[in-house]
XYZ file of C-alpha atoms in Angstrom:
218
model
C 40.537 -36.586 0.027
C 41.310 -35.661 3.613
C 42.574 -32.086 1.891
C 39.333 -31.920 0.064
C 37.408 -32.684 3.632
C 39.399 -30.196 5.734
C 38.346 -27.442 3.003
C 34.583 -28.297 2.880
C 34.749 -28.274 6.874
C 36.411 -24.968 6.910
C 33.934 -23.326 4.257
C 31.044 -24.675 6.635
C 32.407 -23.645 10.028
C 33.264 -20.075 8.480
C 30.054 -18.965 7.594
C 28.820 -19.881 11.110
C 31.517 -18.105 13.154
C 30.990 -14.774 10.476
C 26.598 -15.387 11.505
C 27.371 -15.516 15.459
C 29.267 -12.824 15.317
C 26.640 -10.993 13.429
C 24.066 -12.014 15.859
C 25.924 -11.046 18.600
C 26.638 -7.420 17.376
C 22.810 -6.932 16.455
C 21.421 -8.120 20.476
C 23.924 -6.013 22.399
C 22.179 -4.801 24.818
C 21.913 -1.136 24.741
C 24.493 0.995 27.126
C 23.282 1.411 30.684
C 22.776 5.202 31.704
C 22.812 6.242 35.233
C 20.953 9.182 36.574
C 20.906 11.292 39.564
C 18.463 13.855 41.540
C 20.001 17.283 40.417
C 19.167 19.526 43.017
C 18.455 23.203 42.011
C 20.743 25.943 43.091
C 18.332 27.484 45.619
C 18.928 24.714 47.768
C 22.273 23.799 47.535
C 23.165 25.831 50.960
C 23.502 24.425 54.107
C 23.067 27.254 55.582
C 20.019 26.959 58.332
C 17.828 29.680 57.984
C 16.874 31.752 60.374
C 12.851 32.226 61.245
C 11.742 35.203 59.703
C 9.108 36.225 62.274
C 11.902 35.959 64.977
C 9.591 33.429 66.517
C 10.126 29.999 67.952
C 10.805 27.144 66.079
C 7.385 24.829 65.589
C 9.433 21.897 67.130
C 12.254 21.863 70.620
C 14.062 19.304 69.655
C 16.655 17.801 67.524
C 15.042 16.145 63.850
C 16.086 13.155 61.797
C 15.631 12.725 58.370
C 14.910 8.293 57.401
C 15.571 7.717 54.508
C 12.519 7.514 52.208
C 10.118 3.755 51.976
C 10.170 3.532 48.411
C 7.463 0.419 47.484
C 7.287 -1.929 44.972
C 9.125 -0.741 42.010
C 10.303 2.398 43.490
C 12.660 0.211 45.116
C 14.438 -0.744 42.080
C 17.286 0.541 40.592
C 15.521 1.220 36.965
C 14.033 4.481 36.258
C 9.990 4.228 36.449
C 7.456 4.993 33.526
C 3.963 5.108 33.273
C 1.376 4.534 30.583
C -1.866 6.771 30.929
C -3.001 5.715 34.740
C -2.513 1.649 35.259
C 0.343 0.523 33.018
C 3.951 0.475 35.318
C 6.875 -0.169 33.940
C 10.938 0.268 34.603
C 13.775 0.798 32.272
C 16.450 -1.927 32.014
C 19.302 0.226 31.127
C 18.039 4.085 32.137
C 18.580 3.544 35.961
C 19.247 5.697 39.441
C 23.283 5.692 40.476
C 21.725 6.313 44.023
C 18.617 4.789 45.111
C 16.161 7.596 44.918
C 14.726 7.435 48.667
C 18.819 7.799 49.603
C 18.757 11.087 47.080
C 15.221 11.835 48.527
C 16.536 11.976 51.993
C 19.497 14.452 51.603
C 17.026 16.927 49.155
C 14.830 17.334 51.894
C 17.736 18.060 54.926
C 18.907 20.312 52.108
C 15.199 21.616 52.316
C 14.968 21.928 55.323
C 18.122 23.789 55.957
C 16.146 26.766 54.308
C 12.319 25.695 55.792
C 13.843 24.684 59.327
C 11.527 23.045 62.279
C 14.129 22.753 64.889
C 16.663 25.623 65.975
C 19.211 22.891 65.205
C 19.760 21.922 61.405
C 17.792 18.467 60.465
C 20.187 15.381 59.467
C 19.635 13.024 56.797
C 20.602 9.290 58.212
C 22.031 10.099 61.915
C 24.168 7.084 63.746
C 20.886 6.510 66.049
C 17.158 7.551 64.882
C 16.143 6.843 68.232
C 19.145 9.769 69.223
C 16.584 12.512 68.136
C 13.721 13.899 69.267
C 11.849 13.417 66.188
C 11.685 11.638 62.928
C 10.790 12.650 59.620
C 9.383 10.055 57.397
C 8.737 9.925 54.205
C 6.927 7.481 51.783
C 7.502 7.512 47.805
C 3.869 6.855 46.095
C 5.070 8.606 42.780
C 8.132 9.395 41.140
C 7.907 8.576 37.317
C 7.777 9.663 33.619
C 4.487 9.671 32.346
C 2.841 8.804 28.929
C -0.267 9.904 27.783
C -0.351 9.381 24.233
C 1.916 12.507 22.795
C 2.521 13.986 25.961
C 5.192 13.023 28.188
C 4.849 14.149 31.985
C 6.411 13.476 35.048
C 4.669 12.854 38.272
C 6.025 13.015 42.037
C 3.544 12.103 45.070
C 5.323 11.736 48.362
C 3.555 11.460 52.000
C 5.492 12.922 55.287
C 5.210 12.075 58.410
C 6.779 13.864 61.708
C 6.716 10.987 64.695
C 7.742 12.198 68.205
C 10.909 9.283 68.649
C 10.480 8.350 71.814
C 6.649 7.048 71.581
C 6.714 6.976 67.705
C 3.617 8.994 68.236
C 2.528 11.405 64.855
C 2.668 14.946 65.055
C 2.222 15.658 61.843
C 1.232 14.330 58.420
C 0.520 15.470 54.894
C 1.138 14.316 51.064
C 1.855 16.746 48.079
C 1.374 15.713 44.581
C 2.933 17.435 41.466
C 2.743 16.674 37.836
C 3.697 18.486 35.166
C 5.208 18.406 31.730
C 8.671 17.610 31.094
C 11.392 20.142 29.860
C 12.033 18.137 27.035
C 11.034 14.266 25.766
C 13.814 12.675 26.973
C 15.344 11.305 29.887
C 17.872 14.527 30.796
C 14.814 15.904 30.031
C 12.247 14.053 32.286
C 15.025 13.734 35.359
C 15.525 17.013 35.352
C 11.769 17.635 35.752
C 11.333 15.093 38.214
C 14.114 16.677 40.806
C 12.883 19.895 40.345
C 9.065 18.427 41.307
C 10.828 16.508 44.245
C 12.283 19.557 45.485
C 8.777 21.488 44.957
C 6.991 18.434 46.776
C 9.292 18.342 50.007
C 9.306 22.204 50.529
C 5.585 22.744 50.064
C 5.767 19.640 52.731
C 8.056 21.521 54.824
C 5.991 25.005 54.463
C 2.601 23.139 55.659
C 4.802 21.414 58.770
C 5.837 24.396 59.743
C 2.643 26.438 59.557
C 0.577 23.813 60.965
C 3.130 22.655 64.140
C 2.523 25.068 66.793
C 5.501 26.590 68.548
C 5.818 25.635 72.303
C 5.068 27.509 74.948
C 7.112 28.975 76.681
């Protein structure tokens, strides 16, 4: 009898191991994929660029480069999507392996290496802000894949602001907004649109700064 028991016991437990382990091969969550800003060759120099008028600079002065506010969701690690105009939503395994106002911040001293305000180059993240003579801020309001029923965009809006550091006083302000569709439908595919609209959005930022900053006088 107790033979008899031990088999029935081991013909039920069995069954339930063999199910868990079923169940626990069908929920795995899928693998997490991390993603970076690829920034495109014609800013990869950090080589500062010389004005081409021979003219001043618009700006005497050392600049700093925050690092970006990124609201809300921005903030998060996972990579943002967008359905038609007022659906938001994140990813839970397609996420940044930098946070994207860090990556933000370096495109644009890269960008401004080439688009220069100051006759010395512009630093991403100095030891003291406050060090500089002025401060380059900038705000994330977009930076997402975009779904409009077959169509899948990506979208970049991202406000600038140039503050005077010693009064936090603004110089200078101005957003620029790009969307457009994405090399292909997936996410290589949609990052690699969204850096190259990042780096289109800071340097038509940059262009506008410069034009619209007057030089000083001498």
């Amino acid at each position: 009898m107790r033979k008899l028991r031990r088999l029935r016991l081991t013909l039920t437990v069995l069954p339930l191991i063999a199910a868990a382990g079923c169940s626990l091969f069908v929920h795995r969550p899928p693998a997490r994929e991390l993603y970076r800003i690829v920034l495109p060759a014609a800013i990869e120099t950090d080589t500062v660029a010389p004005r081409a008028d021979g003219g001043a600079y618009p700006l005497a002065g050392t600049l700093a480069i925050s690092q970006y506010v990124a609201p809300g969701i921005y903030g998060d690690p996972g990579i943002v999507f967008r359905i038609d105009d007022t659906r938001y939503g994140a990813y839970p395994n397609r996420e940044w392996a930098v946070p994207v106002a860090e990556q933000l911040g370096v495109l644009t001293e890269r960008v401004l290496a080439r688009t220069p305000l100051t006759a010395e180059r512009a630093v991403f993240d100095p030891p003291s802000q406050r060090a500089q003579t002025y401060i380059w801020r900038g705000t994330i309001r977009e930076f997402e894949e975009v779904d409009r029923g077959s169509q899948v965009l990506a979208a970049v809006r991202l406000d600038a602001r140039i503050v005077r550091a010693s009064d936090d006083s603004i110089l200078w302000s101005g957003t620029a907004h790009i969307e457009r569709a994405a090399r292909a439908p997936s996410m290589p595919g949609i990052v690699q649109t969204l850096s190259d609209l990042a780096a289109e959005a800071v340097t038509e930022l940059a262009t506008r700064a410069r034009a619209e900053l007057r030089p000083p006088r001498p």
